[in-house]
Every structure is written in structure tokens, then in C-alpha cells.
Amino acid sequence: MTVSQDRALSRINVMRPWLGTEEAEAVAEVIASGWVAQGPRVARFEEAFAGTQQAAHAVAVSNCTTALHLALKVAGIGPRDDVVVPSLSFIATANAVTYVGARPVFADVEPDTGNVSVRTIAAALTPATRAVIVVDQGGMPVDLVPIRALCDGLGITVVEDAACAAGSTYRGRPVGAGAELAAWSFHPRKILTTGEGGMLTTHNAGWADRARKLREHAMSVSAKDRHSTVLAPPEEYGEIGFNYRMTDMQAAVGLVQLGRLEEAVARRRAIVATYREALSGVAGLRFSQDPPYGTSNFQSFWFEVLPGFAVGREELLERLANDGISARRGIMAAHRQPAYAGLNTGRADLSVTERLTDHTVILPVYHQLTPDEQSRVIDSILKAAGSSHD
Ligand SMILES: *Cc1c(COP(=O)(O)O)cnc(C)c1O
């Protein structure tokens, strides 16, 4: 096989987790310790994560979807309540609302960021709205301060779905630092991974304490305390809880990953800068960029294919795929999915959501992306644009 054939066959994914021997050694240590379920490493990971994110409390859970569920539970959201959420988000954002028996009401997003704003939230509010979930979509920080100013005055709890946003900043601080409740994901599609995993952060000690109990069946004594005494005290179950625990194996990986977060963000931002430089002269493409009030970790780097581009979004994706490049359609729109399409999810205009979901492309960005691989992606787009130099 020639080098060029080899090159043509190698596939470039949109994302690859950045894991190495340090993570493997950390897991091996946990296994050797004999304590693999939620225990001392989960506690250490929570403390470290709270420190990095400037949160008073961090509660580790099984994933971000369960973190969102617990956020709404501890905020007292339930049946007959409305929760405003962006439709332009992974479906878990809306699903968490239905888990507590509340109704998701969809809000539109701003074209520049793909995020909800005080304007789009105000347009979606209903008399029954008791919470709003804002999303830092793809790592792009949401403009939280004006949204809090609107919602705090109305007694509406704002939950930040920061699933993608570890390492992003807002007004000079880590995203989520100014949130009442923030939910994080450590799925391999995200910048920091534990295989599966999530975190709930909050400044409210009462909410953190209740979330800690709810994640392990609302048991009065934690499993860790129960197992570390020879004669365990009798436990009590004050309400109906869940099993949303993280394992110590995951937390050990998370601790290593957290130590690399800054480097991971810097690398992604450098890759994005290279894309922007190489493609900025191409007519008909509009790239996502840092908003004036913060910085993105570029967990997802997207561009919009405008009518002025040589081919449409679907054809561009096909051409990239033919070159072995697995780019992706932009963020989904939950209101169009069969799970929600038939339901009453409010009456806000969702035209920007539909425009972005139909016309955006997410480009490959991952830590190990080589200059050679990135050139292949750039060349493929230039070729599609009809402005290739080959
Ligand atoms: C990935 C993601 C989730 C779900 O995270 P899990 O850890 O897989 O449950 C929720 N919201 C957004 C915005 C996401 O991108």
C-alpha cells in the first residue's frame, strides 16, 4: 500500500478523547485499592472540580443528564411547572424537564452564539415558568448576567447546562461560577472525560446536601460511611431517591483529566485559530467565535453554510465524508424530534434554531489532530468551495 492510499483510508473523526497512560495507571491504582465504587476518589474529584470551577459545592453523579434531573429536583420543580429550555441542544436538556413531570417550553437562540439570551428567554416565558435551563452550547459561554437579572426578579431558578463547557470562561471567570446550579458532562464527546460521568455544582449548601442524598437512594448514611464502619448505623430513606453515583474508577480518571484541562483548551483553541486563518477568505461560510464577554473551549467548532457558498450543507458533508472526514451536522433541534414534535412546548418563534440546525457544520477538533490531518480537512473544504489551489 502506498503512503497516499494509506492517507486516503485513514478516517478523521469529529472528536477523540484525550486519554493516556496516566489515566490507565490511576484506574489500576483504584482497582488495587479494593474500593471501586463511590468513595474517597469521588470526594477528591468533587473538591478539585469545585475549586477549578469556583463553585462552593460539587456533587459527582453518573452523567450530566442525571445532574440536570437532580438540579430540577432540588430546586423544587415538578408537575404543572414550565421550564424554558433551548430547542437547539442535545435532547437530554429537555428530557430532564420531563423527568420531574414539568413541561419543557422551547426558546430560540441567537445566531452568533447558538445560545439562548435574555431576549429569547423573555419571548418564551409563560405564567407557569419556574425554571430556565440555559446551555453553553458546544462550549460557547451563555450571557448569564442579564438572564439572571430577568429571572431572579421573577422567582425563576436558572440552571446552567454546562455539559460541554469545562474550560470556557464568562466575564473572566470559569463558566458556571455565577450559576445557582450548573450541570457538567464527562462523556467522551466532551473536553474532559471519565468514560461516563457528570457533576452538579451549586453555591447552595442545602441543595448540595439534598443532591448528595438523592444520588444514592436518599439514604441518610452514605454508602461510604456505612462500609467504613464495622457495625453500621441503621439507615433511613426520607424520600424516593435514585442511583446516580459515580465510581472511584471514573473519579480517578477525572482527577488526571482535570489537571490537563488548561492544556486541552489551549490545544483546541490553537486548532480553531488554524482553521479560521486558512478558511477566513472563503465566501459563504460564517464561523463561530468567542463572544465579547467570554471565551469558548471550542468543544465544538462550527460554521454556518450561507447561500453564497458553492454547495449546500448536505453536499459539503458528503464531500468531506468522501475524503474520509467525519464532520457533523450542527446541534439538533429537540422540537423537531418525534419525542417532542406532537407535544405542546410553547409558542416561541424558533426560526434561528431551525436555520442553525439546518445549515451548520461541526469540524473535527481533538487534541491529537495532526497538522497533516487538519490540512486534509481544510483542503477538502477549499475544494468544495471551488477555490482549491491544487
Ligand atoms: C452531552 C450533553 C448532555 C448530556 O450529557 P451526558 O453526560 O451524556 O448525560 C446534556 N446537555 C448538553 C448540552 C450536552 O451537550
Tab-separated table of C-alpha atoms and ligand atoms in Angstrom, residues 62-66 68 89-90 92-93 135-138 161 163-164 184-187 190 196-198 299, ligand 1:
chain	number	residue	atom	x	y	z
A	62	SER	CA	-23.352	9.252	36.798
A	63	ASN	CA	-23.716	11.718	33.899
A	64	CYS	CA	-24.915	15.219	33.050
A	65	THR	CA	-28.477	14.103	32.367
A	66	THR	CA	-28.806	12.884	35.962
A	68	LEU	CA	-29.826	18.111	35.348
A	89	SER	CA	-29.449	21.421	22.377
A	90	PHE	CA	-28.770	17.766	22.915
A	92	ALA	CA	-31.083	15.484	27.398
A	93	THR	CA	-31.686	19.155	28.296
A	135	VAL	CA	-26.883	25.928	27.783
A	136	ASP	CA	-23.269	26.811	26.987
A	137	GLN	CA	-23.715	25.175	23.614
A	138	GLY	CA	-20.622	23.393	22.329
A	161	ASP	CA	-26.338	23.129	31.414
A	163	ALA	CA	-22.219	19.844	29.792
A	164	CYS	CA	-19.765	20.984	27.116
A	184	TRP	CA	-21.467	19.115	33.717
A	185	SER	CA	-20.772	16.119	31.483
A	186	PHE	CA	-17.714	13.878	31.296
A	187	HIS	CA	-18.898	11.879	28.284
A	190	LYS	CA	-16.795	16.409	25.856
A	196	GLU	CA	-19.405	8.422	31.522
A	197	GLY	CA	-19.856	10.863	34.357
A	198	GLY	CA	-21.264	14.165	35.473
A	299	GLN	CA	-15.613	21.633	22.458
B	1	LIG	C1	-23.725	15.916	26.247
B	1	LIG	C2	-24.770	16.819	26.728
B	1	LIG	C3	-25.671	16.434	27.717
B	1	LIG	C4	-25.728	15.035	28.272
B	1	LIG	O1	-24.579	14.658	28.926
B	1	LIG	P1	-24.452	13.138	29.462
B	1	LIG	O2	-23.286	13.198	30.386
B	1	LIG	O3	-24.205	12.282	28.268
B	1	LIG	O4	-25.718	12.802	30.146
B	1	LIG	C5	-26.578	17.366	28.177
B	1	LIG	N1	-26.625	18.618	27.675
B	1	LIG	C6	-25.789	19.016	26.696
B	1	LIG	C7	-25.859	20.412	26.190
B	1	LIG	C8	-24.845	18.124	26.177
B	1	LIG	O5	-24.038	18.523	25.191
